[in-house]
mmCIF file of C-alpha atoms and ligand atoms in Angstrom:
data_model
loop_
_atom_site.group_PDB
_atom_site.id
_atom_site.type_symbol
_atom_site.label_atom_id
_atom_site.label_comp_id
_atom_site.label_asym_id
_atom_site.label_seq_id
_atom_site.Cartn_x
_atom_site.Cartn_y
_atom_site.Cartn_z
ATOM 1 C CA UNK A 1 11.775 1.659 -18.482
ATOM 2 C CA UNK A 2 8.223 3.410 -17.676
ATOM 3 C CA UNK A 3 7.333 6.799 -15.860
ATOM 4 C CA UNK A 4 4.708 8.289 -14.234
ATOM 5 C CA UNK A 5 5.398 12.143 -12.986
ATOM 6 C CA UNK A 6 3.563 13.238 -9.954
ATOM 7 C CA UNK A 7 1.982 16.689 -9.010
ATOM 8 C CA UNK A 8 1.300 16.784 -5.200
ATOM 9 C CA UNK A 9 2.170 19.221 -2.889
ATOM 10 C CA UNK A 10 5.882 17.571 -4.228
ATOM 11 C CA UNK A 11 6.596 17.094 -7.906
ATOM 12 C CA UNK A 12 8.220 13.214 -7.882
ATOM 13 C CA UNK A 13 8.583 10.343 -10.570
ATOM 14 C CA UNK A 14 7.708 7.035 -9.585
ATOM 15 C CA UNK A 15 10.401 5.039 -12.551
ATOM 16 C CA UNK A 16 8.935 1.440 -13.472
ATOM 17 C CA UNK A 17 11.397 -0.944 -15.442
ATOM 18 C CA UNK A 18 14.434 -4.116 -15.037
ATOM 19 C CA UNK A 19 17.452 -3.195 -14.058
ATOM 20 C CA UNK A 20 16.922 -0.385 -11.733
ATOM 21 C CA UNK A 21 18.902 -0.960 -8.768
ATOM 22 C CA UNK A 22 22.139 -1.608 -11.007
ATOM 23 C CA UNK A 23 21.392 2.298 -11.345
ATOM 24 C CA UNK A 24 20.533 3.687 -7.938
ATOM 25 C CA UNK A 25 23.638 5.795 -7.623
ATOM 26 C CA UNK A 26 22.821 7.542 -10.679
ATOM 27 C CA UNK A 27 19.131 7.829 -10.336
ATOM 28 C CA UNK A 28 19.019 8.884 -6.724
ATOM 29 C CA UNK A 29 21.406 11.440 -7.521
ATOM 30 C CA UNK A 30 19.326 13.113 -10.641
ATOM 31 C CA UNK A 31 17.124 13.776 -7.525
ATOM 32 C CA UNK A 32 18.584 14.415 -4.313
ATOM 33 C CA UNK A 33 22.332 16.375 -3.419
ATOM 34 C CA UNK A 34 22.267 13.922 -0.343
ATOM 35 C CA UNK A 35 25.886 12.901 0.555
ATOM 36 C CA UNK A 36 24.690 10.529 3.646
ATOM 37 C CA UNK A 37 21.969 8.439 3.472
ATOM 38 C CA UNK A 38 20.203 5.816 5.355
ATOM 39 C CA UNK A 39 19.009 2.504 3.636
ATOM 40 C CA UNK A 40 16.125 1.382 5.770
ATOM 41 C CA UNK A 41 14.986 -2.424 5.079
ATOM 42 C CA UNK A 42 13.708 -5.689 6.712
ATOM 43 C CA UNK A 43 16.086 -8.753 7.727
ATOM 44 C CA UNK A 44 14.335 -10.784 4.833
ATOM 45 C CA UNK A 45 15.061 -7.905 2.063
ATOM 46 C CA UNK A 46 18.053 -6.606 3.409
ATOM 47 C CA UNK A 47 20.533 -9.968 2.902
ATOM 48 C CA UNK A 48 19.186 -10.204 -1.157
ATOM 49 C CA UNK A 49 19.509 -6.299 -1.980
ATOM 50 C CA UNK A 50 21.384 -4.628 0.436
ATOM 51 C CA UNK A 51 24.613 -4.614 -0.997
ATOM 52 C CA UNK A 52 23.553 -4.093 -4.160
ATOM 53 C CA UNK A 53 22.201 -1.310 -3.491
ATOM 54 C CA UNK A 54 24.429 0.154 -1.096
ATOM 55 C CA UNK A 55 27.641 -0.588 -3.157
ATOM 56 C CA UNK A 56 25.967 1.288 -6.289
ATOM 57 C CA UNK A 57 25.202 4.727 -4.011
ATOM 58 C CA UNK A 58 29.027 4.345 -2.642
ATOM 59 C CA UNK A 59 30.212 4.374 -6.095
ATOM 60 C CA UNK A 60 28.625 7.054 -6.815
ATOM 61 C CA UNK A 61 29.921 9.214 -4.126
ATOM 62 C CA UNK A 62 27.734 8.798 -1.411
ATOM 63 C CA UNK A 63 28.308 7.752 2.458
ATOM 64 C CA UNK A 64 25.655 4.703 3.195
ATOM 65 C CA UNK A 65 24.618 3.311 6.268
ATOM 66 C CA UNK A 66 22.255 0.791 6.329
ATOM 67 C CA UNK A 67 19.405 0.010 9.161
ATOM 68 C CA UNK A 68 17.643 -3.482 9.341
ATOM 69 C CA UNK A 69 14.485 -3.703 10.944
ATOM 70 C CA UNK A 70 12.366 -7.499 11.719
ATOM 71 C CA UNK A 71 10.387 -8.219 8.807
ATOM 72 C CA UNK A 72 6.579 -8.081 9.328
ATOM 73 C CA UNK A 73 3.772 -5.716 10.249
ATOM 74 C CA UNK A 74 4.702 -5.752 14.162
ATOM 75 C CA UNK A 75 7.604 -3.814 13.421
ATOM 76 C CA UNK A 76 5.689 -0.652 12.410
ATOM 77 C CA UNK A 77 5.536 0.524 15.923
ATOM 78 C CA UNK A 78 7.076 3.661 18.013
ATOM 79 C CA UNK A 79 10.632 1.040 19.205
ATOM 80 C CA UNK A 80 11.348 0.789 15.301
ATOM 81 C CA UNK A 81 10.173 4.362 14.628
ATOM 82 C CA UNK A 82 12.402 5.263 17.191
ATOM 83 C CA UNK A 83 15.302 3.320 16.877
ATOM 84 C CA UNK A 84 15.651 4.762 13.118
ATOM 85 C CA UNK A 85 15.186 8.188 14.237
ATOM 86 C CA UNK A 86 18.113 7.547 16.796
ATOM 87 C CA UNK A 87 20.341 6.213 14.611
ATOM 88 C CA UNK A 88 20.211 9.204 12.081
ATOM 89 C CA UNK A 89 20.711 11.397 14.996
ATOM 90 C CA UNK A 90 24.151 9.359 16.420
ATOM 91 C CA UNK A 91 25.322 9.429 12.664
ATOM 92 C CA UNK A 92 24.602 13.392 12.421
ATOM 93 C CA UNK A 93 22.294 12.897 9.542
ATOM 94 C CA UNK A 94 21.019 16.605 8.484
ATOM 95 C CA UNK A 95 18.100 17.757 6.592
ATOM 96 C CA UNK A 96 19.995 17.783 3.516
ATOM 97 C CA UNK A 97 20.262 13.832 3.761
ATOM 98 C CA UNK A 98 18.200 10.975 2.854
ATOM 99 C CA UNK A 99 16.513 8.085 3.911
ATOM 100 C CA UNK A 100 16.016 5.267 1.339
ATOM 101 C CA UNK A 101 12.953 2.718 1.877
ATOM 102 C CA UNK A 102 13.976 -0.722 0.173
ATOM 103 C CA UNK A 103 11.335 -2.947 0.883
ATOM 104 C CA UNK A 104 7.646 -3.856 0.826
ATOM 105 C CA UNK A 105 5.063 -1.099 2.375
ATOM 106 C CA UNK A 106 5.815 -2.168 6.192
ATOM 107 C CA UNK A 107 8.950 -0.718 5.960
ATOM 108 C CA UNK A 108 7.923 2.056 3.668
ATOM 109 C CA UNK A 109 5.351 3.377 6.264
ATOM 110 C CA UNK A 110 7.554 3.078 9.136
ATOM 111 C CA UNK A 111 10.918 4.844 7.259
ATOM 112 C CA UNK A 112 8.505 7.319 5.530
ATOM 113 C CA UNK A 113 7.427 8.486 9.304
ATOM 114 C CA UNK A 114 10.901 8.506 10.448
ATOM 115 C CA UNK A 115 12.356 10.892 7.168
ATOM 116 C CA UNK A 116 8.969 12.664 7.282
ATOM 117 C CA UNK A 117 9.722 13.892 11.127
ATOM 118 C CA UNK A 118 12.932 13.845 11.634
ATOM 119 C CA UNK A 119 14.239 17.423 11.807
ATOM 120 C CA UNK A 120 10.932 17.934 10.939
ATOM 121 C CA UNK A 121 11.794 16.597 7.419
ATOM 122 C CA UNK A 122 14.479 14.601 5.208
ATOM 123 C CA UNK A 123 14.262 13.546 2.103
ATOM 124 C CA UNK A 124 13.038 10.290 1.237
ATOM 125 C CA UNK A 125 13.339 7.560 -1.775
ATOM 126 C CA UNK A 126 11.259 4.504 -1.853
ATOM 127 C CA UNK A 127 12.640 1.407 -3.202
ATOM 128 C CA UNK A 128 9.562 -1.004 -3.182
ATOM 129 C CA UNK A 129 10.575 -4.793 -3.600
ATOM 130 C CA UNK A 130 7.445 -6.444 -3.470
ATOM 131 C CA UNK A 131 4.631 -6.039 -6.069
ATOM 132 C CA UNK A 132 2.107 -4.398 -3.006
ATOM 133 C CA UNK A 133 4.384 -2.348 -2.145
ATOM 134 C CA UNK A 134 5.017 -1.320 -5.781
ATOM 135 C CA UNK A 135 1.342 -0.590 -6.719
ATOM 136 C CA UNK A 136 0.509 0.990 -3.489
ATOM 137 C CA UNK A 137 2.341 1.703 -0.568
ATOM 138 C CA UNK A 138 5.220 3.393 -2.127
ATOM 139 C CA UNK A 139 3.395 5.829 -3.781
ATOM 140 C CA UNK A 140 1.515 8.787 -2.582
ATOM 141 C CA UNK A 141 2.976 9.637 0.804
ATOM 142 C CA UNK A 142 0.992 7.980 2.934
ATOM 143 C CA UNK A 143 3.447 7.258 5.996
ATOM 144 C CA UNK A 144 2.258 5.830 9.115
ATOM 145 C CA UNK A 145 2.971 3.372 12.467
ATOM 146 C CA UNK A 146 0.766 1.166 14.151
ATOM 147 C CA UNK A 147 -0.930 1.738 17.721
ATOM 148 C CA UNK A 148 -2.795 -1.861 19.786
ATOM 149 C CA UNK A 149 -5.721 0.073 19.095
ATOM 150 C CA UNK A 150 -5.720 -0.311 15.129
ATOM 151 C CA UNK A 151 -3.244 0.680 12.205
ATOM 152 C CA UNK A 152 -1.744 3.550 11.121
ATOM 153 C CA UNK A 153 -3.256 5.381 13.584
ATOM 154 C CA UNK A 154 0.103 7.496 13.938
ATOM 155 C CA UNK A 155 1.497 9.126 10.921
ATOM 156 C CA UNK A 156 1.493 12.238 8.307
ATOM 157 C CA UNK A 157 1.613 12.776 4.733
ATOM 158 C CA UNK A 158 4.558 13.348 3.383
ATOM 159 C CA UNK A 159 5.668 12.791 -0.621
ATOM 160 C CA UNK A 160 8.929 10.905 -1.481
ATOM 161 C CA UNK A 161 11.398 12.070 -4.027
ATOM 162 C CA UNK A 162 11.438 9.540 -6.061
ATOM 163 C CA UNK A 163 10.013 5.803 -6.122
ATOM 164 C CA UNK A 164 12.099 3.569 -7.966
ATOM 165 C CA UNK A 165 10.588 0.188 -8.711
ATOM 166 C CA UNK A 166 12.960 -2.647 -10.114
ATOM 167 C CA UNK A 167 10.610 -4.701 -11.385
ATOM 168 C CA UNK A 168 13.190 -7.315 -11.596
ATOM 169 C CA UNK A 169 13.108 -7.611 -7.303
ATOM 170 C CA UNK A 170 9.310 -9.342 -8.232
ATOM 171 C CA UNK A 171 10.377 -12.365 -10.085
ATOM 172 C CA UNK A 172 11.368 -13.771 -6.787
ATOM 173 C CA UNK A 173 8.302 -12.907 -4.607
ATOM 174 C CA UNK A 174 7.106 -16.084 -2.955
ATOM 175 C CA UNK A 175 3.584 -17.144 -4.209
ATOM 176 C CA UNK A 176 1.900 -15.413 -1.588
ATOM 177 C CA UNK A 177 3.728 -12.139 -1.795
ATOM 178 C CA UNK A 178 2.925 -11.913 -5.179
ATOM 179 C CA UNK A 179 -1.202 -13.098 -4.254
ATOM 180 C CA UNK A 180 -1.171 -10.279 -1.637
ATOM 181 C CA UNK A 181 0.003 -7.695 -4.009
ATOM 182 C CA UNK A 182 -2.554 -8.892 -6.929
ATOM 183 C CA UNK A 183 -5.427 -8.503 -4.040
ATOM 184 C CA UNK A 184 -4.335 -4.687 -4.695
ATOM 185 C CA UNK A 185 -4.459 -4.771 -8.564
ATOM 186 C CA UNK A 186 -7.766 -6.169 -8.426
ATOM 187 C CA UNK A 187 -8.782 -3.144 -6.566
ATOM 188 C CA UNK A 188 -7.794 -0.460 -9.050
ATOM 189 C CA UNK A 189 -9.635 -2.537 -11.657
ATOM 190 C CA UNK A 190 -12.470 -2.645 -9.140
ATOM 191 C CA UNK A 191 -12.580 1.247 -8.580
ATOM 192 C CA UNK A 192 -11.562 2.738 -11.508
ATOM 193 C CA UNK A 193 -10.320 0.727 -14.779
ATOM 194 C CA UNK A 194 -12.832 -2.502 -15.773
ATOM 195 C CA UNK A 195 -9.488 -2.845 -19.034
ATOM 196 C CA UNK A 196 -7.412 -3.850 -16.264
ATOM 197 C CA UNK A 197 -9.608 -6.626 -14.703
ATOM 198 C CA UNK A 198 -9.829 -8.395 -18.316
ATOM 199 C CA UNK A 199 -6.200 -8.250 -18.899
ATOM 200 C CA UNK A 200 -5.498 -9.606 -15.739
ATOM 201 C CA UNK A 201 -8.161 -12.193 -16.536
ATOM 202 C CA UNK A 202 -6.489 -13.122 -19.449
ATOM 203 C CA UNK A 203 -2.931 -13.430 -18.545
ATOM 204 C CA UNK A 204 -1.280 -13.753 -15.422
ATOM 205 C CA UNK A 205 0.533 -10.233 -13.742
ATOM 206 C CA UNK A 206 3.423 -11.382 -13.345
ATOM 207 C CA UNK A 207 4.018 -11.608 -16.980
ATOM 208 C CA UNK A 208 3.660 -7.734 -17.489
ATOM 209 C CA UNK A 209 4.424 -6.640 -14.079
ATOM 210 C CA UNK A 210 5.673 -3.337 -16.126
ATOM 211 C CA UNK A 211 2.336 -2.733 -18.069
ATOM 212 C CA UNK A 212 -0.064 -3.419 -15.070
ATOM 213 C CA UNK A 213 2.080 -1.534 -12.064
ATOM 214 C CA UNK A 214 2.405 1.554 -14.489
ATOM 215 C CA UNK A 215 -1.293 1.677 -14.962
ATOM 216 C CA UNK A 216 -2.482 1.156 -10.989
ATOM 217 C CA UNK A 217 0.312 3.856 -10.187
ATOM 218 C CA UNK A 218 -1.207 5.772 -12.667
ATOM 219 C CA UNK A 219 -4.515 5.541 -11.806
ATOM 220 C CA UNK A 220 -3.175 6.253 -7.823
ATOM 221 C CA UNK A 221 -0.980 9.395 -9.603
ATOM 222 C CA UNK A 222 -5.079 10.673 -10.596
ATOM 223 C CA UNK A 223 -6.581 10.470 -7.035
ATOM 224 C CA UNK A 224 -3.402 12.138 -5.330
ATOM 225 C CA UNK A 225 -3.227 14.674 -7.533
ATOM 226 C CA UNK A 226 -6.781 15.877 -7.243
ATOM 227 C CA UNK A 227 -6.865 14.951 -2.981
ATOM 228 C CA UNK A 228 -3.659 14.112 -1.864
ATOM 229 C CA UNK A 229 -4.834 14.292 2.061
ATOM 230 C CA UNK A 230 -7.716 11.850 1.330
ATOM 231 C CA UNK A 231 -10.784 13.717 2.631
ATOM 232 C CA UNK A 232 -12.088 13.058 -1.102
ATOM 233 C CA UNK A 233 -11.899 11.160 -4.075
ATOM 234 C CA UNK A 234 -8.373 9.393 -2.670
ATOM 235 C CA UNK A 235 -11.143 7.847 -0.201
ATOM 236 C CA UNK A 236 -11.837 5.291 -3.278
ATOM 237 C CA UNK A 237 -8.520 3.858 -2.986
ATOM 238 C CA UNK A 238 -9.841 2.155 0.765
ATOM 239 C CA UNK A 239 -12.000 -0.044 -1.353
ATOM 240 C CA UNK A 240 -12.192 -2.996 0.747
ATOM 241 C CA UNK A 241 -9.891 -1.633 3.427
ATOM 242 C CA UNK A 242 -12.122 -0.424 6.463
ATOM 243 C CA UNK A 243 -12.886 -4.284 6.509
ATOM 244 C CA UNK A 244 -9.612 -5.174 5.505
ATOM 245 C CA UNK A 245 -7.868 -3.137 8.466
ATOM 246 C CA UNK A 246 -10.340 -5.016 10.887
ATOM 247 C CA UNK A 247 -9.906 -8.444 9.901
ATOM 248 C CA UNK A 248 -5.758 -7.809 9.871
ATOM 249 C CA UNK A 249 -6.487 -6.379 13.450
ATOM 250 C CA UNK A 250 -8.859 -9.419 14.478
ATOM 251 C CA UNK A 251 -5.579 -11.889 13.053
ATOM 252 C CA UNK A 252 -3.260 -10.337 15.302
ATOM 253 C CA UNK A 253 -1.976 -9.245 11.749
ATOM 254 C CA UNK A 254 -1.004 -12.846 10.588
ATOM 255 C CA UNK A 255 -3.588 -12.095 7.853
ATOM 256 C CA UNK A 256 -1.406 -10.634 5.362
ATOM 257 C CA UNK A 257 -2.533 -6.804 4.111
ATOM 258 C CA UNK A 258 -3.805 -7.923 0.374
ATOM 259 C CA UNK A 259 -5.727 -11.057 1.669
ATOM 260 C CA UNK A 260 -7.547 -9.190 4.029
ATOM 261 C CA UNK A 261 -8.172 -6.471 1.582
ATOM 262 C CA UNK A 262 -9.609 -9.118 -0.858
ATOM 263 C CA UNK A 263 -11.513 -10.565 2.112
ATOM 264 C CA UNK A 264 -12.986 -6.866 2.553
ATOM 265 C CA UNK A 265 -13.915 -5.934 -1.154
ATOM 266 C CA UNK A 266 -15.721 -9.567 -1.233
ATOM 267 C CA UNK A 267 -18.303 -8.550 2.093
ATOM 268 C CA UNK A 268 -19.060 -5.212 0.508
ATOM 269 C CA UNK A 269 -19.572 -6.249 -2.777
ATOM 270 C CA UNK A 270 -21.766 -9.097 -1.810
ATOM 271 C CA UNK A 271 -23.396 -6.645 0.619
ATOM 272 C CA UNK A 272 -24.084 -4.216 -2.109
ATOM 273 C CA UNK A 273 -25.443 -6.408 -4.436
ATOM 274 C CA UNK A 274 -27.760 -7.843 -2.090
ATOM 275 C CA UNK A 275 -28.632 -3.790 -1.631
ATOM 276 C CA UNK A 276 -29.397 -3.943 -4.864
ATOM 277 C CA UNK A 277 -26.703 -0.841 -5.085
ATOM 278 C CA UNK A 278 -24.651 -3.375 -7.908
ATOM 279 C CA UNK A 279 -25.445 -5.998 -10.440
ATOM 280 C CA UNK A 280 -24.871 -9.450 -10.642
ATOM 281 C CA UNK A 281 -22.471 -9.036 -13.101
ATOM 282 C CA UNK A 282 -19.822 -6.419 -10.239
ATOM 283 C CA UNK A 283 -20.469 -9.195 -7.916
ATOM 284 C CA UNK A 284 -19.210 -12.372 -10.170
ATOM 285 C CA UNK A 285 -16.593 -9.858 -11.768
ATOM 286 C CA UNK A 286 -14.760 -9.976 -8.064
ATOM 287 C CA UNK A 287 -15.491 -13.106 -7.326
ATOM 288 C CA UNK A 288 -13.842 -14.865 -10.442
ATOM 289 C CA UNK A 289 -11.069 -12.136 -10.296
ATOM 290 C CA UNK A 290 -10.071 -13.460 -6.688
ATOM 291 C CA UNK A 291 -10.653 -16.733 -7.111
ATOM 292 C CA UNK A 292 -8.447 -16.759 -10.366
ATOM 293 C CA UNK A 293 -5.603 -15.008 -7.669
ATOM 294 C CA UNK A 294 -6.367 -17.510 -5.559
ATOM 295 C CA UNK A 295 -7.436 -15.063 -2.470
ATOM 296 C CA UNK A 296 -9.563 -15.436 0.277
ATOM 297 C CA UNK A 297 -13.511 -14.374 0.347
ATOM 298 C CA UNK A 298 -14.894 -15.112 2.948
ATOM 299 C CA UNK A 299 -13.561 -15.010 6.905
ATOM 300 C CA UNK A 300 -14.695 -16.060 10.143
ATOM 301 C CA UNK A 301 -15.205 -13.559 12.638
ATOM 302 C CA UNK A 302 -18.746 -11.995 13.956
ATOM 303 C CA UNK A 303 -20.293 -9.504 12.439
ATOM 304 C CA UNK A 304 -19.997 -7.564 15.843
ATOM 305 C CA UNK A 305 -16.264 -8.077 15.754
ATOM 306 C CA UNK A 306 -15.794 -7.262 12.655
ATOM 307 C CA UNK A 307 -17.498 -3.695 12.721
ATOM 308 C CA UNK A 308 -16.445 -2.979 16.743
ATOM 309 C CA UNK A 309 -12.615 -3.332 15.322
ATOM 310 C CA UNK A 310 -13.320 -1.357 11.866
ATOM 311 C CA UNK A 311 -14.849 1.137 13.898
ATOM 312 C CA UNK A 312 -11.799 2.326 15.594
ATOM 313 C CA UNK A 313 -9.923 2.730 12.506
ATOM 314 C CA UNK A 314 -9.384 6.379 11.362
ATOM 315 C CA UNK A 315 -12.030 6.005 8.505
ATOM 316 C CA UNK A 316 -14.731 6.406 11.124
ATOM 317 C CA UNK A 317 -15.924 9.704 10.777
ATOM 318 C CA UNK A 318 -17.708 10.459 13.785
ATOM 319 C CA UNK A 319 -21.075 8.761 13.696
ATOM 320 C CA UNK A 320 -20.493 8.295 10.352
ATOM 321 C CA UNK A 321 -18.385 6.051 8.552
ATOM 322 C CA UNK A 322 -17.098 6.139 4.857
ATOM 323 C CA UNK A 323 -17.745 3.221 2.692
ATOM 324 C CA UNK A 324 -16.560 2.138 -0.453
ATOM 325 C CA UNK A 325 -19.141 0.701 -2.568
ATOM 326 C CA UNK A 326 -19.195 -0.762 -6.173
ATOM 327 C CA UNK A 327 -21.923 0.720 -8.621
ATOM 328 C CA UNK A 328 -19.837 -1.716 -11.497
ATOM 329 C CA UNK A 329 -16.861 -3.480 -12.574
ATOM 330 C CA UNK A 330 -14.204 -0.149 -12.342
ATOM 331 C CA UNK A 331 -16.617 2.189 -10.831
ATOM 332 C CA UNK A 332 -17.062 2.397 -6.971
ATOM 333 C CA UNK A 333 -18.682 5.694 -4.710
ATOM 334 C CA UNK A 334 -17.821 6.946 -1.917
ATOM 335 C CA UNK A 335 -21.464 6.017 0.556
ATOM 336 C CA UNK A 336 -20.933 7.385 4.223
ATOM 337 C CA UNK A 337 -23.325 4.692 6.430
ATOM 338 C CA UNK A 338 -24.195 5.351 10.465
ATOM 339 C CA UNK A 339 -21.194 3.341 12.492
ATOM 340 C CA UNK A 340 -24.243 1.506 13.497
ATOM 341 C CA UNK A 341 -25.276 0.350 10.453
ATOM 342 C CA UNK A 342 -21.656 -1.374 9.868
ATOM 343 C CA UNK A 343 -22.777 -4.983 11.506
ATOM 344 C CA UNK A 344 -25.871 -4.843 9.050
ATOM 345 C CA UNK A 345 -23.529 -4.958 5.971
ATOM 346 C CA UNK A 346 -21.360 -6.636 7.422
ATOM 347 C CA UNK A 347 -23.782 -9.186 7.945
ATOM 348 C CA UNK A 348 -25.458 -8.849 4.122
ATOM 349 C CA UNK A 349 -21.987 -9.710 3.332
ATOM 350 C CA UNK A 350 -21.566 -12.822 4.971
ATOM 351 C CA UNK A 351 -23.450 -15.323 2.720
ATOM 352 C CA UNK A 352 -22.469 -16.420 -1.010
ATOM 353 C CA UNK A 353 -25.281 -14.984 -3.273
HETATM 354 N N1 LIG B 401 -3.254 3.032 -0.100
HETATM 355 C C1 LIG B 401 -4.164 4.023 -0.025
HETATM 356 C C2 LIG B 401 -3.798 5.482 -0.238
HETATM 357 O O1 LIG B 401 -2.312 5.696 -0.317
HETATM 358 O O2 LIG B 401 -4.360 6.313 -0.409
#
């Protein structure tokens, strides 16, 4: 097992290893004195792992309830959020009880926001079961639901009590979900670690889950510790996300998050290269990584529609927008550009070089 300690507004550990669900009772008791907990999951994941987690927690003396929402991004909505809050209230949960998010990033964000706001905040433990949630969404305390106007428009920062990543849950991921997570891993390589990019080019991510997840969450730890509330260096984690969120929205959330981020990274990198902000090696490095993991690099929406959808996203800052732009493999910078220039950036990223 590998462990990463995060020192943010709350200190917590991220545990990464095989078989951790079998020890869930002990691991959760180590960090929480809760006597009652609510497992929040979705209708894909709960049937596979729900009973195993529930029985381990019950076996360690906790009273355990579960709440299952439909799978998919559409569950990150106000109805599902209120259904969790009402379940907690009906079950008389108090501030000394806890919520466990057992699932991918959608449930992690949704359950995290419910836990952060129920009675002004009760403990949340993240148990991600997808690669994308393991390397990104479960770590760092961002919680949110979507509005019809855009993704993650309502939420707050609330660090978990612990993140428990059982790598066994990743071995049965469908191919598309695996590739979805690989997109975020490529992002970490592009923003902070060219050696990580080399390593995932020479052997597949799935052959080294523990090491690669450790490296990604350790990179994220650094950003979160330095800029928990996302006003400075943490914004680098948004590489590919400003356009990615626009693609998700334009596709009515049928395009998986990682795939959208992959296309977003590709557009910005092609655009940066054309504007002389990075070299061909940077653009080629990203292209090769996305191609190796069969991730898309293009999408067929008009540049104006993409820019309009992106500008409603929370990263729009008055008349300026923060774009994360690569300067070399393993290094990006935050560039403030006028919102009115975004569609030109998108246009410059449309064509292959
Ligand atoms: N997913 C990016 C962040 O947590 O800041």
